[in-house]
Amino acid sequence: RVHGDLTRESMAAAAGAFFPKGFELLRVGAEADRAERYEEALRAYMRGLEYVIAGLKYERNTTVQSAVRAKAAEFMSRAEALKRHVEGLPDPTVNSVATKKALETEPKHEERDRIRKQLEDVVLSEKPQVSWDDVAGCDDAKRAIEEALIMPKRFPGLFRADTKRKPWKAVLLFGPPGTGKSFLAKATASQIDATFLSASAAGL
């Protein structure tokens, strides 16, 4: 059961990573479209749709899936019309004012807003000011985190594909309450100027 919960959490996180980028690109495309910069709009639409479709692979909420798919289909149709126009083929919908006004980026849906509000209630986001010296002991964990998370962030050139050095994908801190897990995570966030997200399993 724990494994299943973790899988759902990771999938939700993946969808949450792809959707904002995709919707932002679609918004940029819509602006270019309304300004009649059709080639620029087409490029933005295609890139944005790639992100949105990738996010759909991880989204497990069927209501959200339906809303996003419907909006993606609208942008796909618009991209196909622009592609024909750019290639010199006539398409009466390209300069349609009604079509351009219908272009909205992120689908407006009560279910998605409700889920987002619930996440905001259970996930605490902060920029902690915690140093390594504030964490007593945990030397082995500090060394592992330094190698896995901090070094790749500070020195990305050392972890390029051609160097054969690959940073770890994740670090799992486990142990009873009071052993310093959350403090270590906050110290790590401070070291790499990252946002610390705190969520309880019960809340999720």
CSV table of C-alpha atoms in Angstrom, one decimal:
chain,number,residue,atom,x,y,z
A,1,ARG,CA,0.0,0.0,0.0
A,2,VAL,CA,2.8,2.4,0.8
A,3,HIS,CA,4.4,1.7,-2.5
A,4,GLY,CA,1.2,2.5,-4.3
A,5,ASP,CA,0.8,5.8,-2.4
A,6,LEU,CA,4.3,6.8,-3.3
A,7,THR,CA,3.7,5.9,-6.9
A,8,ARG,CA,0.5,8.1,-7.0
A,9,GLU,CA,2.4,11.0,-5.4
A,10,SER,CA,5.3,10.8,-7.9
A,11,MET,CA,2.8,10.6,-10.8
A,12,ALA,CA,1.0,13.7,-9.5
A,13,ALA,CA,4.3,15.5,-9.1
A,14,ALA,CA,5.2,14.6,-12.7
A,15,ALA,CA,1.9,15.9,-14.1
A,16,GLY,CA,2.3,19.1,-12.0
A,17,ALA,CA,5.8,19.6,-13.6
A,18,PHE,CA,4.6,19.2,-17.2
A,19,PHE,CA,1.3,21.0,-17.2
A,20,PRO,CA,2.5,24.5,-16.1
A,21,LYS,CA,5.2,24.6,-18.7
A,22,GLY,CA,2.9,23.3,-21.4
A,23,PHE,CA,0.1,25.9,-20.5
A,24,GLU,CA,2.7,28.7,-20.5
A,25,LEU,CA,3.9,27.8,-24.0
A,26,LEU,CA,0.3,27.6,-25.2
A,27,ARG,CA,-0.3,31.0,-23.7
A,28,VAL,CA,2.7,32.4,-25.5
A,29,GLY,CA,1.5,30.8,-28.7
A,30,ALA,CA,-2.0,32.3,-28.3
A,31,GLU,CA,-0.5,35.8,-27.9
A,32,ALA,CA,1.6,35.3,-31.1
A,33,ASP,CA,-1.5,33.9,-32.9
A,34,ARG,CA,-3.6,37.0,-32.0
A,35,ALA,CA,-0.7,39.2,-33.2
A,36,GLU,CA,-0.7,37.2,-36.5
A,37,ARG,CA,2.8,35.9,-35.9
A,38,TYR,CA,1.7,32.5,-37.1
A,39,GLU,CA,5.1,30.7,-37.5
A,40,GLU,CA,6.0,31.7,-33.9
A,41,ALA,CA,2.6,30.7,-32.7
A,42,LEU,CA,2.8,27.3,-34.4
A,43,ARG,CA,6.2,26.6,-32.7
A,44,ALA,CA,4.9,27.5,-29.3
A,45,TYR,CA,1.7,25.5,-29.8
A,46,MET,CA,3.7,22.3,-30.8
A,47,ARG,CA,6.1,22.6,-27.9
A,48,GLY,CA,3.3,23.3,-25.4
A,49,LEU,CA,1.2,20.4,-26.6
A,50,GLU,CA,4.2,18.1,-26.2
A,51,TYR,CA,4.4,19.1,-22.5
A,52,VAL,CA,0.7,18.8,-21.9
A,53,ILE,CA,0.5,15.3,-23.6
A,54,ALA,CA,3.5,14.2,-21.4
A,55,GLY,CA,1.6,15.4,-18.3
A,56,LEU,CA,-1.5,13.5,-19.3
A,57,LYS,CA,0.5,10.3,-19.1
A,58,TYR,CA,0.9,10.8,-15.3
A,59,GLU,CA,-2.4,12.5,-14.4
A,60,ARG,CA,-4.6,10.0,-12.7
A,61,ASN,CA,-7.7,12.2,-12.0
A,62,THR,CA,-10.1,11.3,-14.8
A,63,THR,CA,-12.0,14.6,-14.6
A,64,VAL,CA,-8.8,16.6,-15.0
A,65,GLN,CA,-7.7,14.3,-17.8
A,66,SER,CA,-11.0,15.0,-19.7
A,67,ALA,CA,-10.7,18.8,-19.3
A,68,VAL,CA,-7.1,18.9,-20.3
A,69,ARG,CA,-7.6,16.6,-23.3
A,70,ALA,CA,-10.5,18.7,-24.5
A,71,LYS,CA,-8.4,21.9,-24.4
A,72,ALA,CA,-5.4,20.1,-26.0
A,73,ALA,CA,-7.6,19.0,-28.8
A,74,GLU,CA,-8.6,22.6,-29.5
A,75,PHE,CA,-5.0,23.8,-29.6
A,76,MET,CA,-4.1,20.8,-31.8
A,77,SER,CA,-6.8,21.8,-34.3
A,78,ARG,CA,-5.5,25.4,-34.3
A,79,ALA,CA,-1.9,24.2,-34.8
A,80,GLU,CA,-3.0,22.1,-37.7
A,81,ALA,CA,-4.7,25.1,-39.3
A,82,LEU,CA,-1.7,27.3,-38.8
A,83,LYS,CA,0.6,24.6,-40.2
A,84,ARG,CA,-1.5,24.6,-43.4
A,85,HIS,CA,-1.4,28.4,-43.6
A,86,VAL,CA,2.4,28.5,-43.1
A,87,GLU,CA,2.8,25.9,-45.8
A,88,GLY,CA,0.8,28.1,-48.2
A,89,LEU,CA,-2.4,26.2,-48.1
A,90,PRO,CA,-5.6,28.3,-47.7
A,91,ASP,CA,-7.5,27.9,-44.4
A,92,PRO,CA,-10.5,30.2,-43.7
A,93,THR,CA,-10.2,29.7,-39.9
A,94,VAL,CA,-6.7,31.1,-39.6
A,95,ASN,CA,-7.8,34.8,-39.5
A,96,SER,CA,-11.1,34.1,-37.7
A,97,VAL,CA,-11.6,36.5,-34.8
A,98,ALA,CA,-13.9,34.1,-33.0
A,99,THR,CA,-11.3,31.3,-33.3
A,100,LYS,CA,-8.6,33.6,-31.7
A,101,LYS,CA,-10.9,34.7,-28.9
A,102,ALA,CA,-11.6,31.1,-28.1
A,103,LEU,CA,-8.0,30.4,-27.4
A,104,GLU,CA,-7.5,30.1,-23.6
A,105,THR,CA,-4.5,28.4,-22.1
A,106,GLU,CA,-5.2,26.4,-19.0
A,107,PRO,CA,-8.6,24.7,-18.9
A,108,LYS,CA,-10.9,26.3,-16.3
A,109,HIS,CA,-12.3,23.5,-14.3
A,110,GLU,CA,-13.8,23.4,-10.8
A,111,GLU,CA,-12.3,20.0,-10.1
A,112,ARG,CA,-8.7,21.1,-10.8
A,113,ASP,CA,-9.2,24.2,-8.7
A,114,ARG,CA,-10.5,22.1,-5.9
A,115,ILE,CA,-7.5,19.8,-6.0
A,116,ARG,CA,-5.1,22.7,-6.2
A,117,LYS,CA,-6.7,24.3,-3.1
A,118,GLN,CA,-6.4,21.0,-1.2
A,119,LEU,CA,-2.7,20.7,-2.1
A,120,GLU,CA,-2.1,24.3,-0.9
A,121,ASP,CA,-3.7,23.4,2.4
A,122,VAL,CA,-1.5,20.3,3.1
A,123,VAL,CA,1.8,21.3,1.5
A,124,LEU,CA,3.9,23.9,3.3
A,125,SER,CA,6.3,25.8,1.1
A,126,GLU,CA,9.1,27.9,2.6
A,127,LYS,CA,12.6,29.2,2.0
A,128,PRO,CA,14.4,27.9,5.1
A,129,GLN,CA,17.5,29.5,6.7
A,130,VAL,CA,19.1,26.4,8.1
A,131,SER,CA,22.8,25.6,7.8
A,132,TRP,CA,24.7,22.3,8.2
A,133,ASP,CA,26.0,23.5,11.6
A,134,ASP,CA,22.4,23.7,12.8
A,135,VAL,CA,22.1,19.9,12.3
A,136,ALA,CA,23.8,17.9,15.0
A,137,GLY,CA,25.4,14.7,14.0
A,138,CYS,CA,24.0,12.9,10.9
A,139,ASP,CA,27.5,13.0,9.3
A,140,ASP,CA,26.9,10.1,7.0
A,141,ALA,CA,23.6,11.5,5.8
A,142,LYS,CA,25.2,14.9,5.2
A,143,ARG,CA,28.0,13.4,3.1
A,144,ALA,CA,25.4,11.5,1.0
A,145,ILE,CA,23.3,14.5,0.5
A,146,GLU,CA,26.3,16.6,-0.4
A,147,GLU,CA,27.3,14.1,-3.1
A,148,ALA,CA,23.8,13.4,-4.4
A,149,LEU,CA,22.1,16.8,-4.4
A,150,ILE,CA,24.4,19.8,-3.6
A,151,MET,CA,27.4,19.0,-5.8
A,152,PRO,CA,25.4,18.5,-9.0
A,153,LYS,CA,23.5,21.8,-8.3
A,154,ARG,CA,26.6,23.8,-7.6
A,155,PHE,CA,28.9,22.2,-10.2
A,156,PRO,CA,26.6,21.0,-13.0
A,157,GLY,CA,29.6,20.9,-15.4
A,158,LEU,CA,31.0,17.9,-13.5
A,159,PHE,CA,27.9,15.9,-14.1
A,160,ARG,CA,27.4,16.3,-17.9
A,161,ALA,CA,26.5,13.2,-20.0
A,162,ASP,CA,30.1,13.0,-21.4
A,163,THR,CA,31.7,12.8,-17.9
A,164,LYS,CA,30.2,9.5,-16.9
A,165,ARG,CA,29.2,11.1,-13.6
A,166,LYS,CA,25.5,10.8,-12.9
A,167,PRO,CA,23.9,12.4,-9.9
A,168,TRP,CA,21.5,10.4,-7.8
A,169,LYS,CA,17.9,10.7,-8.7
A,170,ALA,CA,16.6,10.9,-5.1
A,171,VAL,CA,17.6,10.5,-1.5
A,172,LEU,CA,15.3,8.7,1.0
A,173,LEU,CA,15.7,9.7,4.7
A,174,PHE,CA,14.1,7.4,7.1
A,175,GLY,CA,14.0,6.9,10.8
A,176,PRO,CA,11.9,7.6,13.9
A,177,PRO,CA,10.7,11.1,14.7
A,178,GLY,CA,13.3,13.5,16.1
A,179,THR,CA,16.3,12.1,14.2
A,180,GLY,CA,16.8,15.1,12.0
A,181,LYS,CA,15.2,14.1,8.7
A,182,SER,CA,13.2,17.4,8.2
A,183,PHE,CA,16.1,19.5,9.5
A,184,LEU,CA,18.4,17.8,7.0
A,185,ALA,CA,16.0,18.5,4.2
A,186,LYS,CA,15.7,22.2,5.2
A,187,ALA,CA,19.5,22.5,5.4
A,188,THR,CA,19.8,21.0,1.9
A,189,ALA,CA,17.2,23.5,0.6
A,190,SER,CA,19.2,26.4,2.1
A,191,GLN,CA,22.5,25.1,0.6
A,192,ILE,CA,21.1,25.1,-3.0
A,193,ASP,CA,18.6,28.0,-2.6
A,194,ALA,CA,15.6,25.7,-3.2
A,195,THR,CA,12.0,25.8,-1.9
A,196,PHE,CA,11.3,23.4,0.9
A,197,LEU,CA,8.0,21.5,0.5
A,198,SER,CA,6.6,19.8,3.5
A,199,ALA,CA,3.7,17.4,3.3
A,200,SER,CA,2.4,14.7,5.7
A,201,ALA,CA,1.4,11.3,4.4
A,202,ALA,CA,-1.9,11.7,6.2
A,203,GLY,CA,-2.6,15.0,4.4
A,204,LEU,CA,-1.8,13.5,1.0
